[in-house]
Coordinates of C-alpha atoms and ligand atoms in Angstrom, one line a residue:
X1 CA -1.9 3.9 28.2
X2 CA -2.8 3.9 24.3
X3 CA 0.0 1.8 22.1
X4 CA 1.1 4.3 20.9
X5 CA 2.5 5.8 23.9
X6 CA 3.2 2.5 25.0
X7 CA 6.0 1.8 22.1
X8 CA 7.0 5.7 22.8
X9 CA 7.9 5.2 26.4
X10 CA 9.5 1.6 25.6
X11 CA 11.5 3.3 22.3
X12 CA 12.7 6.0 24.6
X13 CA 14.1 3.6 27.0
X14 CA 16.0 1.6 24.2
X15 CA 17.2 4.6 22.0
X16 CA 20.4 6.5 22.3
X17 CA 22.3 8.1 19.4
X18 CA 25.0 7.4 17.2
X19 CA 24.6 3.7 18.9
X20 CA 26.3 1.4 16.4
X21 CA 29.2 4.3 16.2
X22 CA 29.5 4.2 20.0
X23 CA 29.8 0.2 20.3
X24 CA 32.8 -0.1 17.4
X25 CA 34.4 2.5 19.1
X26 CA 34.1 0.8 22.4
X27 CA 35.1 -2.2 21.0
X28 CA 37.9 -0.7 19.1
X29 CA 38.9 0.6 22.9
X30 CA 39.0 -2.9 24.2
X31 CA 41.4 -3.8 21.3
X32 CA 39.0 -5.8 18.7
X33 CA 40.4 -5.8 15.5
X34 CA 36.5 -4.3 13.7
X35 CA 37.6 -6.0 10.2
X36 CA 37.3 -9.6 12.1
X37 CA 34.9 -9.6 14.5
X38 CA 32.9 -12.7 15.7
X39 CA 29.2 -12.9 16.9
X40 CA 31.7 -13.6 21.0
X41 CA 33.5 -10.5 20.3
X42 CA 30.7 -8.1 20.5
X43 CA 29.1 -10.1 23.4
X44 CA 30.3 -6.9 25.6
X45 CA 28.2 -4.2 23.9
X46 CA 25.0 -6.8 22.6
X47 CA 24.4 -9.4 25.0
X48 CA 21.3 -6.7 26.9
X49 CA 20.8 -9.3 30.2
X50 CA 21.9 -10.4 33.2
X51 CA 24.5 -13.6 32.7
X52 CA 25.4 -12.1 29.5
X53 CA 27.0 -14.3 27.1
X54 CA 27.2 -17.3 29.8
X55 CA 23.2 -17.4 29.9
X56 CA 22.9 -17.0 26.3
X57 CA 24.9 -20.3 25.4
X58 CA 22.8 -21.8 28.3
X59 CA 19.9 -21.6 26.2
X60 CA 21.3 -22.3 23.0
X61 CA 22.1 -25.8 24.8
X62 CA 19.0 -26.2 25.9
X63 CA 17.3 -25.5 22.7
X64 CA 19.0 -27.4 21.1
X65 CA 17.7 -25.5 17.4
X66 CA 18.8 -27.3 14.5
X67 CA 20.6 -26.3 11.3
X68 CA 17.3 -26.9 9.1
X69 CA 15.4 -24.8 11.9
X70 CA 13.9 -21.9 11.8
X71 CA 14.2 -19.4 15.5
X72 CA 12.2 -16.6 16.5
X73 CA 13.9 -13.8 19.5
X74 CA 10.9 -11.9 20.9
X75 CA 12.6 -8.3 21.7
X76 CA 15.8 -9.6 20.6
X77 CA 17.3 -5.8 20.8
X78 CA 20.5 -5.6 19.0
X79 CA 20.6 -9.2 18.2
X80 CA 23.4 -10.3 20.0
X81 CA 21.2 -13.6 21.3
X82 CA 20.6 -14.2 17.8
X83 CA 23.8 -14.0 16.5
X84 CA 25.2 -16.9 18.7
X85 CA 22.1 -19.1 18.2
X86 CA 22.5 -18.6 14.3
X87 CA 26.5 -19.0 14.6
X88 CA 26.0 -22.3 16.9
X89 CA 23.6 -23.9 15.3
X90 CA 23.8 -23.1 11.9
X91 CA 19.9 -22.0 11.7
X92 CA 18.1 -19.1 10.5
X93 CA 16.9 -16.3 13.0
X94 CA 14.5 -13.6 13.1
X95 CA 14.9 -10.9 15.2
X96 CA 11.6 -9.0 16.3
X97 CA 12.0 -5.8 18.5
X98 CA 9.9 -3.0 18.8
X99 CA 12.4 -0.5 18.4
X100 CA 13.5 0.6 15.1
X101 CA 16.6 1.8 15.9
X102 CA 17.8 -1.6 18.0
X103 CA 17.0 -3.4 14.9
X104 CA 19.1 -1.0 12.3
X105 CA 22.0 -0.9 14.4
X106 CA 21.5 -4.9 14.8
X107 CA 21.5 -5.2 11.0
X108 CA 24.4 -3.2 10.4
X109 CA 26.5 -5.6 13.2
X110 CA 24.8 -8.4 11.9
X111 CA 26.5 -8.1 8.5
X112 CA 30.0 -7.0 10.3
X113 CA 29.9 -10.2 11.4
X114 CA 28.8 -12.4 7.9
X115 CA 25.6 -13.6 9.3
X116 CA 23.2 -11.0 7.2
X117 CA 22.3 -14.4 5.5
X118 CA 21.1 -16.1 8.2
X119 CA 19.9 -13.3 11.1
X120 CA 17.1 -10.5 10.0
X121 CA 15.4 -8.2 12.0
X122 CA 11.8 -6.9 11.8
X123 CA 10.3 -4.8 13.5
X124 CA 7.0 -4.9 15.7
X125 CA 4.8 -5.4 19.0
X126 CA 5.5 -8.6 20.2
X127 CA 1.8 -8.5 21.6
X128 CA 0.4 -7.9 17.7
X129 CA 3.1 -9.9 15.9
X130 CA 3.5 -9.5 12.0
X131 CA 3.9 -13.2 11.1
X132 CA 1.7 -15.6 10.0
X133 CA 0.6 -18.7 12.3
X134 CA 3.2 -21.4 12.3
X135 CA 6.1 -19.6 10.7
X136 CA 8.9 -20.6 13.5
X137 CA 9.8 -24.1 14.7
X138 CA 11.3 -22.3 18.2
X139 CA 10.3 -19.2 19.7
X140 CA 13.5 -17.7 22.3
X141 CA 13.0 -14.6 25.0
X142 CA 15.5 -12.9 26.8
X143 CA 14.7 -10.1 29.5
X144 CA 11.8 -8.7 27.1
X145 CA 8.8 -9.6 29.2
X146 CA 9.6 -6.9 31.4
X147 CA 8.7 -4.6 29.8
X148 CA 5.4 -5.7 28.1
X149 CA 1.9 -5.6 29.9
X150 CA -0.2 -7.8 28.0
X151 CA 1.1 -11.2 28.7
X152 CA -1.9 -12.9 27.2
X153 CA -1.4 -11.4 24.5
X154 CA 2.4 -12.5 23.9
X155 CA 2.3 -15.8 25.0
X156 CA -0.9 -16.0 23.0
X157 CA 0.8 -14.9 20.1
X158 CA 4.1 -16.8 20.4
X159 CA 1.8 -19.8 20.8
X160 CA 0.2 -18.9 17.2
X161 CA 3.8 -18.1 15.4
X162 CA 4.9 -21.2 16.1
X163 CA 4.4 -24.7 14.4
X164 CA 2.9 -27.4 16.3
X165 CA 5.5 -29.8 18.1
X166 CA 7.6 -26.7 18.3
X167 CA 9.1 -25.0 21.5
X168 CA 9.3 -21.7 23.7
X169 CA 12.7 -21.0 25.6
X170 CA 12.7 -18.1 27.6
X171 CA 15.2 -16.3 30.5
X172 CA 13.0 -13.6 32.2
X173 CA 12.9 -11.4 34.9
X174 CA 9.9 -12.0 37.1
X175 CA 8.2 -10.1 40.3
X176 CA 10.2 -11.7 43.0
X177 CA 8.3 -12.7 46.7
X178 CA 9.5 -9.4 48.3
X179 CA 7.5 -6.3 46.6
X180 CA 7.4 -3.5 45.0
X181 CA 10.9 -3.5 43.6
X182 CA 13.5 0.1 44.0
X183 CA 13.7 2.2 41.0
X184 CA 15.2 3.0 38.3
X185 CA 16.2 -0.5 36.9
X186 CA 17.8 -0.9 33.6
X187 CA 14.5 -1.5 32.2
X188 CA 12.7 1.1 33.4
X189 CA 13.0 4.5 35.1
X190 CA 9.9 3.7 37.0
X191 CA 6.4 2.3 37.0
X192 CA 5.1 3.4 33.8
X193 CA 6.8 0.8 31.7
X194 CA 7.6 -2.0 34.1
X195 CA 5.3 -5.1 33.9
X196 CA 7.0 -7.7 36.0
X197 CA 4.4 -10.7 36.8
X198 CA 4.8 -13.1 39.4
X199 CA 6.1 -16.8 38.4
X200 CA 3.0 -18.7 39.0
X201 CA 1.0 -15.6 37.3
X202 CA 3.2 -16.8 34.4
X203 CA 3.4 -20.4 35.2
X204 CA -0.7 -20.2 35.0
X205 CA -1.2 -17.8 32.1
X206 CA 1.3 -20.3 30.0
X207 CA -0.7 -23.3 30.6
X208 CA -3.7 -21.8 30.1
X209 CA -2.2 -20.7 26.4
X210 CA -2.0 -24.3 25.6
X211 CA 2.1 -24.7 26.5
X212 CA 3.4 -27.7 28.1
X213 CA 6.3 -27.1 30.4
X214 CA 9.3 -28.9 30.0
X215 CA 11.5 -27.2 32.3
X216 CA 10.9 -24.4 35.0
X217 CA 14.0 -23.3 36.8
X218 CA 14.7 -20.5 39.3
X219 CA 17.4 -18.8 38.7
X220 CA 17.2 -16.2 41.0
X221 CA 20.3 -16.9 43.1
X222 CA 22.7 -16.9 40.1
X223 CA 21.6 -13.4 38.7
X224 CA 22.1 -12.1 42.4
X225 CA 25.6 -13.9 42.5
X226 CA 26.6 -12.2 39.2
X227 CA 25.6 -8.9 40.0
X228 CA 27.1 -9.1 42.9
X229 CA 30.5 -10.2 41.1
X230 CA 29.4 -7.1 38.1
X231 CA 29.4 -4.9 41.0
X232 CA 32.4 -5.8 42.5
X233 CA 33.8 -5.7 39.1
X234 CA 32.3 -1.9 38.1
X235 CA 33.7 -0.4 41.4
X236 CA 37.2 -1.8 41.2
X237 CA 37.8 -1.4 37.4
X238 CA 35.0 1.5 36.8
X239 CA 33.4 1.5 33.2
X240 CA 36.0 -1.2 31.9
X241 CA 34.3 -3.6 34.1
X242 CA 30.8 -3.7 33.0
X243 CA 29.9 -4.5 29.5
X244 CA 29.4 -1.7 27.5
X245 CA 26.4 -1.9 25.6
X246 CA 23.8 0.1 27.3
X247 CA 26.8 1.5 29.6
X248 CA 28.1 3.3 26.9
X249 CA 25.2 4.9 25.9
X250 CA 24.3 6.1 29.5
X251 CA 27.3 5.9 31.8
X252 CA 26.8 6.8 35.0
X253 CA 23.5 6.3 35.1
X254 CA 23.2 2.6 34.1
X255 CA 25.7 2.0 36.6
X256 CA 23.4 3.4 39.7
X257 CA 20.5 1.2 37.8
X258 CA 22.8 -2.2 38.0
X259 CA 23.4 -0.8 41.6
X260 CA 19.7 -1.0 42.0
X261 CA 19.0 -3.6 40.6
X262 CA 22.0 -5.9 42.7
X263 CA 19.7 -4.5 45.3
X264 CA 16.1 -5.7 44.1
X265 CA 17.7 -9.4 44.0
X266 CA 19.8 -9.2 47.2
X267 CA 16.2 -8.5 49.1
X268 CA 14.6 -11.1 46.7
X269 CA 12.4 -8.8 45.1
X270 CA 12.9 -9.8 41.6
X271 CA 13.2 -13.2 40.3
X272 CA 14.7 -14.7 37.0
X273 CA 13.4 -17.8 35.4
X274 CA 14.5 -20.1 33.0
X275 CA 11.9 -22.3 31.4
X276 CA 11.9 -24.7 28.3
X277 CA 8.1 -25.4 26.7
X278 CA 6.0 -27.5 24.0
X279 CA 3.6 -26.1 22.0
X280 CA 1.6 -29.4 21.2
Ligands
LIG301 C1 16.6 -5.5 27.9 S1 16.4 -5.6 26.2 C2 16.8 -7.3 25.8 C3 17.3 -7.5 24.4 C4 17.7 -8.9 24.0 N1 16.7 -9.9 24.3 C5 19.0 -9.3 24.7 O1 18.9 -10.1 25.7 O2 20.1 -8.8 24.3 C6 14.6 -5.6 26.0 C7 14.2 -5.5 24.5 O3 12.8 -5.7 24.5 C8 12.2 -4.9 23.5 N2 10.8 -4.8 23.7 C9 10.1 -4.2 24.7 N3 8.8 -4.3 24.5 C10 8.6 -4.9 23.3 C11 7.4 -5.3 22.6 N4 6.2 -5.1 23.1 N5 7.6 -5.9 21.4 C12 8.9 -6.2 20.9 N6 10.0 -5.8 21.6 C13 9.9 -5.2 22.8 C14 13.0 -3.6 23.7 O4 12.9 -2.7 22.6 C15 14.4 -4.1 23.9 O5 15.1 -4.2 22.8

């Protein structure tokens, strides 16, 4: 696949219209006041993962980034990842996501929320990044890796963006032991753009990049136990019981790909990791 049809099948995944309309007014629904929102109150609509806001501040502990720091979210999407890091620890963030429209509709919440100082978005290939070597002291990843096929290449260049002593956090979804995985998933519709690597593919392919590991979790039976409890959640209460970010912008769709994918982790065949790393 050439890059450009690459970032057109990954864009079309991502983009839906009117999307910063359709989250306020969701939000609105759920009875947030949209003249004081916090970074926590959008958590419904921006947090695009599995654990949602629970495994965000999970990483921002274990990062540990501080105010005079300077962060980096590979395919940060709307930013919602960002915003609690900046909000928590007081440091700058940028926000890198392939998809143009992700990072307007990020800007405009990003200011909603009086952090336009602090969070900026740019937008690019996370395997052909536009930042000079050594810009970030951290480099964070949540459920991008997914959906990129040139691993190399982005750990490569996550490796070059940041300064040395610095570190790599990321919460991923990996190939799990059982293959292939059921489609459609909520990052993909079907092959074409899914690139899920085994753990010790990536365990390898890291070390080989020069990384030092610090921390390599499995994770795996935590995302099954919450999207078991999501489930549960979606059929008793219907769309008021699933967050409403990419819900919103697909309904029933996205709820037969969180079906789906409850089912690729019940039968163990996707994984999630959460691993902490040096770049010496
Ligand atoms: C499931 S969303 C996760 C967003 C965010 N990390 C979060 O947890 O809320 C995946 C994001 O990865 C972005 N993405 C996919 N491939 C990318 C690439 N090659 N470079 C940069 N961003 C990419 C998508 O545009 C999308 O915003």
């Amino acid at each position: 696949m050439s890059d450009r049809d690459y970032a057109r099948d990954v864009n079309a995944r991502y983009t839906f219209d009117h999307l910063e309309d359709r989250i306020l007014d969701g939000l609105r629904a759920m009875g947030k006041d949209l003249n004081a929102l916090t970074p926590e109150d959008l958590a419904p609509a921006d947090q695009l993962h599995s654990g949602g806001l629970a495994a965000t501040l999970e990483l921002v502990a274990l990062a540990a980034v501080r105010a005079d720091e300077v962060a980096l979210d590979v395919g940060g999407g709307l930013g919602g990842p960002a915003r609690i890091l900046a909000s928590r620890s007081g440091c700058r963030v940028t926000v890198l996501d392939l998809n143009e429209a992700f990072c307007r509709t990020g800007a405009a919440l990003t200011a909603r929320v009086g952090l336009g100082d602090r969070v900026t978005f740019q937008q690019g290939d996370a395997q052909a990044m536009p930042f000079a070597d050594h810009s970030f002291d951290v480099a964070w990843t949540q459920h991008a890796s997914m959906n990129i096929p040139d691993k190399r290449a982005l750990y490569q260049e996550i490796f070059r963006v940041l300064r040395p002593g610095g570190r790599f956090i990321f919460h991923d979804h990996m190939a799990g032991p059982v293959q292939p995985i059921h489609f459609p998933v909520p990052w993909a519709r079907d092959e074409t753009i899914n690139h899920l690597i085994a753990p010790e593919e990536a365990r390898a392919l890291l070390r080989e990049t020069g990384f030092r590991e610090r921390l390599w979790e499995d994770q795996s039976d935590q995302t099954t136990v919450w999207f078991r409890e999501s489930l549960a959640r979606m059929n008793a209460t219907g769309a008021a019981g699933v967050p409403i970010g990419l819900r919103l912008a697909q309904g029933a769709d996205f709820d037969e790909m969180m079906r789906i994918q409850g089912r690729n982790f019940e039968e163990r065949r996707v994984s999630t990791i959460l691993a902490l790393l040096d770049r010496p």
